[in-house]
Short mmCIF file of C-alpha atoms in Angstrom, two decimals:
data_model
loop_
_atom_site.label_atom_id
_atom_site.label_comp_id
_atom_site.label_asym_id
_atom_site.label_seq_id
_atom_site.Cartn_x
_atom_site.Cartn_y
_atom_site.Cartn_z
CA MET A 1 82.81 146.95 102.44
CA SER A 2 80.11 148.43 100.24
CA THR A 3 77.92 146.50 97.82
CA THR A 4 79.53 148.27 94.88
CA GLU A 5 82.98 147.12 95.93
CA GLN A 6 81.75 143.54 96.23
CA THR A 7 80.36 143.61 92.70
CA HIS A 8 83.78 144.52 91.24
CA TRP A 9 85.65 142.02 93.35
CA GLU A 10 87.85 139.83 91.17
CA GLY A 11 90.01 136.77 91.64
CA PRO A 12 90.08 134.32 94.53
CA VAL A 13 87.79 135.14 97.41
CA PRO A 14 89.30 135.91 100.81
CA ALA A 15 88.42 133.32 103.40
CA ALA A 16 86.57 135.91 105.47
CA ALA A 17 83.98 136.31 102.74
CA LEU A 18 83.31 132.58 102.73
CA ASP A 19 82.47 132.24 106.41
CA GLY A 20 85.64 130.17 106.69
CA ALA A 21 84.19 127.47 104.46
CA ILE A 22 87.13 127.49 102.06
CA ARG A 23 90.66 128.52 103.03
CA GLU A 24 92.14 128.95 99.58
CA TYR A 25 91.15 128.75 95.94
CA PRO A 26 91.94 125.28 94.55
CA LYS A 27 93.85 125.11 91.27
CA ASP A 28 93.33 122.66 88.42
CA LYS A 29 97.07 122.02 88.46
CA LEU A 30 96.74 120.55 91.93
CA TYR A 31 93.97 118.24 90.74
CA LEU A 32 96.08 117.03 87.82
CA LEU A 33 99.05 116.41 90.10
CA ASN A 34 96.84 114.52 92.52
CA PHE A 35 95.49 112.37 89.69
CA ALA A 36 99.02 111.60 88.49
CA VAL A 37 99.91 110.34 91.98
CA LEU A 38 96.69 108.29 92.16
CA PHE A 39 97.38 106.82 88.73
CA ALA A 40 100.92 105.85 89.73
CA ILE A 41 99.73 104.18 92.94
CA THR A 42 97.10 102.24 91.00
CA VAL A 43 99.79 101.03 88.58
CA VAL A 44 101.80 99.77 91.56
CA GLU A 45 98.68 98.05 92.92
CA VAL A 46 98.08 96.25 89.64
CA LEU A 47 101.76 95.29 89.44
CA THR A 48 101.37 93.37 92.70
CA TYR A 49 99.26 90.91 90.73
CA PHE A 50 101.86 90.39 88.03
CA LEU A 51 105.22 90.79 89.80
CA THR A 52 104.72 88.13 92.41
CA ASP A 53 108.46 87.69 92.97
CA PHE A 54 109.03 91.26 94.11
CA PRO A 55 109.77 91.21 97.88
CA LEU A 56 107.01 93.66 98.80
CA PHE A 57 104.46 91.87 96.66
CA ARG A 58 104.66 88.40 98.17
CA GLY A 59 104.11 86.58 101.41
CA GLY A 60 103.13 88.53 104.48
CA ALA A 61 104.18 91.87 102.99
CA LEU A 62 101.56 91.86 100.23
CA VAL A 63 98.44 92.54 102.28
CA PRO A 64 99.92 95.45 104.32
CA THR A 65 101.35 96.91 101.11
CA LEU A 66 97.99 96.82 99.31
CA LEU A 67 96.09 98.16 102.32
CA LEU A 68 98.58 101.01 102.70
CA LEU A 69 98.36 101.92 99.01
CA ALA A 70 94.54 101.84 99.13
CA ALA A 71 94.53 104.00 102.26
CA VAL A 72 96.81 106.58 100.61
CA LYS A 73 94.55 106.69 97.54
CA PHE A 74 91.45 106.99 99.71
CA PHE A 75 92.99 109.86 101.67
CA LEU A 76 94.20 111.71 98.55
CA VAL A 77 90.76 111.59 96.91
CA ALA A 78 89.02 112.71 100.11
CA TYR A 79 91.60 115.40 100.92
CA ILE A 80 92.02 117.00 97.49
CA PHE A 81 89.16 115.97 95.21
CA MET A 82 86.50 116.11 97.93
CA HIS A 83 87.95 119.40 99.17
CA LEU A 84 88.50 118.35 102.78
CA LYS A 85 91.81 120.22 102.55
CA PHE A 86 89.97 123.43 101.68
CA ASP A 87 86.71 123.06 103.60
CA LYS A 88 85.98 123.61 107.25
CA LYS A 89 87.37 121.07 109.70
CA LEU A 90 83.84 120.15 110.75
CA LEU A 91 83.34 118.22 107.51
CA SER A 92 86.56 116.26 108.04
CA VAL A 93 85.42 115.43 111.58
CA VAL A 94 82.02 114.25 110.33
CA PHE A 95 83.44 112.05 107.57
CA TYR A 96 86.43 110.58 109.39
CA SER A 97 84.32 109.92 112.49
CA GLY A 98 81.95 107.82 110.42
CA LEU A 99 84.84 106.09 108.72
CA VAL A 100 86.74 105.29 111.92
CA LEU A 101 83.56 104.12 113.64
CA ALA A 102 82.77 101.84 110.70
CA VAL A 103 86.27 100.38 110.65
CA LEU A 104 86.22 99.74 114.41
CA ILE A 105 82.82 98.05 114.26
CA TYR A 106 83.83 95.74 111.44
CA VAL A 107 87.19 94.91 112.94
CA ALA A 108 85.20 93.85 116.00
CA VAL A 109 82.86 91.77 113.84
CA MET A 110 85.74 90.07 112.06
CA THR A 111 87.36 89.41 115.42
CA MET A 112 84.13 87.79 116.58
CA PHE A 113 84.29 85.54 113.54
CA ARG A 114 87.95 84.83 114.37
CA LEU A 115 89.09 85.98 110.95
CA TRP A 116 92.54 86.99 112.14
CA TRP A 117 93.92 83.58 113.04
CA PRO A 118 93.65 80.07 111.61
CA GLY A 119 91.31 77.47 113.00
CA ASN A 120 87.92 78.78 111.96
CA HIS A 121 85.71 77.58 109.16
CA MET A 122 86.39 80.68 107.08
CA VAL A 123 90.14 80.16 106.89
CA CYS A 124 91.47 77.81 104.28
CA ASP A 125 93.48 74.93 105.62
CA SER A 126 92.70 71.28 105.61
CA SER A 127 95.52 70.39 107.97
CA PRO A 128 94.10 68.71 111.10
CA GLN A 129 96.16 70.65 113.64
CA LEU A 130 94.50 73.93 112.61
CA SER A 131 90.96 72.64 112.93
CA ARG A 132 89.17 73.09 116.23
CA SER A 133 86.31 70.68 115.81
CA GLU A 134 85.34 67.75 113.68
CA SER A 135 82.54 69.68 112.01
CA MET A 136 85.02 72.28 110.85
CA VAL A 137 87.29 69.64 109.37
CA LYS A 138 84.42 68.49 107.20
CA THR A 139 83.90 71.93 105.76
CA GLN A 140 87.54 72.80 105.23
CA THR A 141 87.93 71.29 101.84
CA VAL A 142 88.60 74.37 99.74
CA CYS A 143 91.99 76.02 99.58
CA PRO A 144 93.34 78.75 97.33
CA VAL A 145 96.38 77.41 95.53
CA SER A 146 98.59 80.18 96.89
CA GLN A 147 97.83 79.16 100.49
CA LEU A 148 98.57 75.48 100.12
CA ALA A 149 101.73 73.98 101.46
CA PRO A 150 104.23 73.22 98.66
CA GLU A 151 103.67 69.47 98.74
CA LYS A 152 99.90 69.96 98.54
CA ALA A 153 100.10 72.52 95.77
CA GLY A 154 102.27 70.17 93.74
CA MET B 1 71.31 142.17 105.78
CA ALA B 2 74.70 142.71 104.21
CA SER B 3 75.97 139.15 104.45
CA THR B 4 72.78 137.75 102.94
CA THR B 5 73.08 140.15 100.03
CA LEU B 6 76.68 139.10 99.52
CA HIS B 7 75.83 135.42 99.25
CA GLU B 8 72.63 135.65 97.27
CA THR B 9 73.36 138.08 94.51
CA GLU B 10 76.42 140.19 93.89
CA VAL B 11 78.97 137.59 94.78
CA ASP B 12 78.10 135.29 91.88
CA ALA B 13 79.89 137.02 89.06
CA ALA B 14 83.12 137.83 90.80
CA ALA B 15 83.36 135.40 93.68
CA PRO B 16 82.45 132.08 92.16
CA VAL B 17 83.45 129.84 95.04
CA ALA B 18 81.05 131.38 97.55
CA HIS B 19 78.17 128.95 97.80
CA ILE B 20 76.12 129.56 100.91
CA GLU B 21 72.70 130.90 100.07
CA HIS B 22 71.37 130.90 103.61
CA ASP B 23 72.69 131.60 107.09
CA THR B 24 73.81 128.54 109.04
CA ASN B 25 75.40 128.04 112.43
CA THR B 26 78.33 126.19 110.93
CA GLY B 27 79.05 128.52 108.04
CA ILE B 28 78.56 125.55 105.73
CA SER B 29 75.37 125.04 103.77
CA ASN B 30 72.92 122.52 105.22
CA THR B 31 72.86 120.58 101.96
CA LYS B 32 76.59 120.08 102.03
CA VAL B 33 76.62 118.97 105.67
CA ALA B 34 73.74 116.60 104.90
CA MET B 35 75.67 115.04 102.01
CA TRP B 36 78.74 114.51 104.21
CA LEU B 37 76.58 112.91 106.90
CA PHE B 38 75.06 110.64 104.25
CA LEU B 39 78.53 109.68 103.01
CA ALA B 40 79.70 108.94 106.55
CA SER B 41 76.69 106.67 107.05
CA ASP B 42 77.27 105.05 103.66
CA CYS B 43 80.69 104.02 104.99
CA LEU B 44 78.80 101.75 107.39
CA LEU B 45 76.82 100.16 104.56
CA PHE B 46 79.86 99.37 102.45
CA GLY B 47 81.90 98.42 105.51
CA GLY B 48 79.26 95.81 106.32
CA LEU B 49 79.18 94.47 102.80
CA ILE B 50 82.97 94.28 102.57
CA THR B 51 83.17 92.50 105.93
CA THR B 52 80.54 90.00 104.80
CA PHE B 53 82.52 89.38 101.64
CA LEU B 54 85.69 88.76 103.65
CA LEU B 55 83.87 86.25 105.82
CA TYR B 56 82.47 84.38 102.82
CA LYS B 57 85.32 84.84 100.41
CA TYR B 58 85.93 81.15 99.79
CA PRO B 59 83.01 79.02 98.59
CA LEU B 60 82.44 75.59 100.03
CA CYS B 61 83.55 72.66 97.96
CA GLY B 62 81.23 71.85 95.07
CA GLN B 63 79.56 75.26 95.15
CA GLY B 64 81.09 76.66 92.01
CA PRO B 65 84.23 78.70 91.37
CA GLY B 66 85.82 81.14 93.79
CA PRO B 67 87.66 84.42 93.27
CA ARG B 68 90.99 82.73 92.49
CA ASP B 69 92.26 79.28 91.61
CA MET B 70 91.47 76.76 94.34
CA ILE B 71 92.07 73.15 95.14
CA CYS B 72 88.80 71.38 95.88
CA ASN B 73 89.06 67.76 96.98
CA GLY B 74 92.35 67.51 95.17
CA GLU B 75 91.10 69.06 91.95
CA LEU B 76 91.94 72.50 90.59
CA VAL B 77 88.97 74.89 90.31
CA LYS B 78 89.74 77.95 88.20
CA GLY B 79 89.02 81.34 89.73
CA VAL B 80 86.70 83.80 88.01
CA PHE B 81 88.47 87.13 88.58
CA ASP B 82 90.02 88.82 85.56
CA ILE B 83 92.36 91.33 87.21
CA PRO B 84 93.67 93.02 84.01
CA PHE B 85 90.11 93.72 82.84
CA THR B 86 88.98 95.02 86.24
CA SER B 87 92.12 97.17 86.41
CA VAL B 88 91.12 98.96 83.20
CA THR B 89 87.60 99.71 84.46
CA SER B 90 89.09 100.87 87.78
CA PHE B 91 91.32 103.32 85.90
CA CYS B 92 88.20 104.66 84.17
CA LEU B 93 86.48 105.29 87.49
CA LEU B 94 89.61 106.92 88.90
CA ALA B 95 89.86 109.18 85.84
CA SER B 96 86.20 110.12 86.27
CA SER B 97 87.08 111.61 89.66
CA LEU B 98 89.49 113.97 87.92
CA THR B 99 86.93 115.02 85.30
CA MET B 100 84.34 115.51 88.06
CA VAL B 101 86.54 117.84 90.07
CA LEU B 102 87.41 119.73 86.87
CA ALA B 103 83.66 120.17 86.26
CA VAL B 104 83.27 121.68 89.74
CA SER B 105 86.24 123.93 89.09
CA ALA B 106 84.78 125.00 85.74
CA ILE B 107 81.41 126.09 87.10
CA GLU B 108 83.09 127.93 89.97
CA ARG B 109 84.94 129.94 87.33
CA GLY B 110 81.71 130.43 85.41
CA ASP B 111 83.02 128.40 82.46
CA HIS B 112 79.85 126.60 81.36
CA HIS B 113 81.37 125.19 78.17
CA ARG B 114 84.01 123.25 80.08
CA LEU B 115 81.49 122.33 82.74
CA ARG B 116 79.44 120.48 80.11
CA ILE B 117 82.52 118.81 78.66
CA TRP B 118 83.70 117.54 82.04
CA LEU B 119 80.25 116.49 83.21
CA GLY B 120 79.77 114.55 79.97
CA ALA B 121 83.22 112.97 80.28
CA THR B 122 82.51 111.94 83.88
CA ALA B 123 79.19 110.35 82.92
CA ALA B 124 80.84 108.58 79.98
CA LEU B 125 83.64 107.18 82.12
CA GLY B 126 81.07 106.05 84.67
CA ALA B 127 79.12 104.36 81.89
CA VAL B 128 82.28 102.55 80.76
CA PHE B 129 82.78 101.31 84.31
CA ILE B 130 79.18 100.08 84.57
CA SER B 131 79.42 98.42 81.16
CA GLY B 132 82.54 96.64 82.37
CA GLN B 133 80.72 95.47 85.46
CA VAL B 134 77.79 94.16 83.41
CA TYR B 135 80.25 92.32 81.15
CA GLU B 136 82.06 90.92 84.19
CA PHE B 137 78.83 89.71 85.80
CA THR B 138 77.76 88.11 82.52
CA ALA B 139 81.11 86.36 82.14
CA PHE B 140 80.97 85.08 85.73
CA TYR B 141 77.44 83.79 85.21
CA ARG B 142 78.54 81.90 82.11
CA GLU B 143 81.31 80.34 84.16
CA GLY B 144 78.70 78.98 86.54
CA LEU B 145 78.65 81.67 89.19
CA GLY B 146 75.05 82.71 89.79
CA PHE B 147 73.81 84.86 92.65
CA THR B 148 72.82 81.84 94.75
CA THR B 149 75.61 79.52 93.63
CA SER B 150 77.65 79.95 96.81
CA ARG B 151 78.15 82.21 99.80
CA PHE B 152 81.02 83.80 97.89
CA SER B 153 78.87 84.62 94.87
CA SER B 154 76.07 86.10 96.99
CA ALA B 155 78.49 88.28 98.96
CA PHE B 156 80.39 89.33 95.83
CA TYR B 157 77.35 90.21 93.71
CA THR B 158 75.70 92.06 96.60
CA LEU B 159 78.79 94.14 97.34
CA THR B 160 79.73 95.04 93.77
CA GLY B 161 76.06 95.29 92.77
CA PHE B 162 75.37 97.87 95.47
CA HIS B 163 78.40 99.81 94.30
CA GLY B 164 77.17 99.57 90.72
CA ILE B 165 73.78 100.96 91.78
CA HIS B 166 75.58 103.89 93.43
CA VAL B 167 77.52 104.56 90.22
CA THR B 168 74.32 104.36 88.15
CA VAL B 169 72.58 106.86 90.44
CA GLY B 170 75.63 109.11 90.08
CA ILE B 171 75.44 108.91 86.28
CA ILE B 172 71.77 109.89 86.40
CA MET B 173 72.68 112.88 88.60
CA LEU B 174 75.43 113.92 86.18
CA LEU B 175 73.18 113.65 83.13
CA SER B 176 70.48 115.64 84.93
CA MET B 177 72.94 118.43 85.67
CA LEU B 178 74.16 118.33 82.09
CA MET B 179 70.59 118.78 80.93
CA TRP B 180 70.02 121.65 83.40
CA SER B 181 73.19 123.30 82.18
CA PHE B 182 72.08 123.15 78.54
CA ARG B 183 68.75 124.64 79.56
CA GLY B 184 70.48 127.44 81.48
CA LYS B 185 69.21 126.23 84.85
CA LEU B 186 72.64 125.77 86.37
CA PRO B 187 74.11 129.25 86.92
CA GLU B 188 77.32 129.93 88.85
CA HIS B 189 75.53 130.66 92.09
CA LYS B 190 74.24 127.09 92.02
CA SER B 191 77.72 125.65 91.68
CA GLU B 192 77.25 123.96 95.02
CA THR B 193 74.80 121.57 93.33
CA VAL B 194 77.65 120.34 91.12
CA GLU B 195 80.02 120.24 94.08
CA ILE B 196 77.64 118.11 96.15
CA ALA B 197 77.06 115.72 93.25
CA GLY B 198 80.85 115.64 92.98
CA LEU B 199 81.18 114.63 96.62
CA TYR B 200 78.87 111.71 95.96
CA TRP B 201 80.81 110.73 92.85
CA HIS B 202 84.18 110.88 94.62
CA PHE B 203 82.79 108.77 97.43
CA VAL B 204 81.78 106.13 94.90
CA ASP B 205 85.37 106.25 93.68
CA VAL B 206 86.94 105.89 97.13
CA VAL B 207 84.65 102.94 97.89
CA TRP B 208 85.87 101.28 94.69
CA ILE B 209 89.48 101.98 95.71
CA VAL B 210 88.85 99.86 98.81
CA ILE B 211 86.86 97.19 96.94
CA PHE B 212 89.49 96.87 94.22
CA ALA B 213 92.25 96.32 96.77
CA VAL B 214 90.40 94.17 99.30
CA VAL B 215 88.16 92.13 97.02
CA TYR B 216 90.19 91.80 93.82
CA LEU B 217 93.87 92.21 94.62
CA ILE B 218 94.36 90.73 98.08
CA PRO B 219 94.54 86.96 97.62
#
């Protein structure tokens, strides 16, 4: 292709001319659609605070629901707004490698601190059977209202 | 060299999404790869801060209020979080991601007028978010939650404070680019500068997506 032809080139650029950096030309319409989805998910997230009687928003279902919604939002922003969908795979590998490594490391740290099960000084419960040592019993004096047994909350 | 000529000069007017101004082994500009590596490493920073917050989420008894209502030695201690208010500021930050990506799109089309509008809107939305955070911190302080009040307060202020610093740096970057644009120092062939600043801004947004869910919404 001659230099003159390149000068009069119009419209979206073929991938070959971009060294494979971008596969297709992103449209503003796609960004708006993506934002609408993000907005809707955020509304659902906020509703979890107000609609506490909804089955998915209470008890053991609440945390997985919120984490899933946050993960979907995270992915949509990274995939569309940050152009991982359009850019070379190398960038996705770099970013997601860092992300996965970070998550694994901190899951390990939280496991070390026994955050996943009751009986440590971080978890709220003043009931004796969940405390593993006397020193922990002394520190377990704070409980969120939502985690108290009904008779205690009353 | 033909490819160098393509990327450095002629391609600007008609092929606005071609960014690379130098040859690289990856086909991606070094600056862009560097920004992605920085963002990947920043995941570790915020991951550490979020983990610390989770470990210290509940203050010990007598050390001031916690995130939500608590029973302390049989007495109710009111929580400090104001979810409706934080939701509004979160919406602002989310909307700023849209305006940021529209700014990138505008400069890639060579539309400098819209570029300035969207850059200004992004900076303004970021400023609203930061103002909200300052207001929130002030309100918490008045409720007795200083930085050293409890392990919860230290972890919370450190986490959200670091995020606030990131947003502030992003606003400075946006305003700098806005100034360059008005001075004619941000032509189409430098659209990658806006795109890289956009990557940083979107990362700040995705970090807040996680913070909003994990810190504020999960009880």
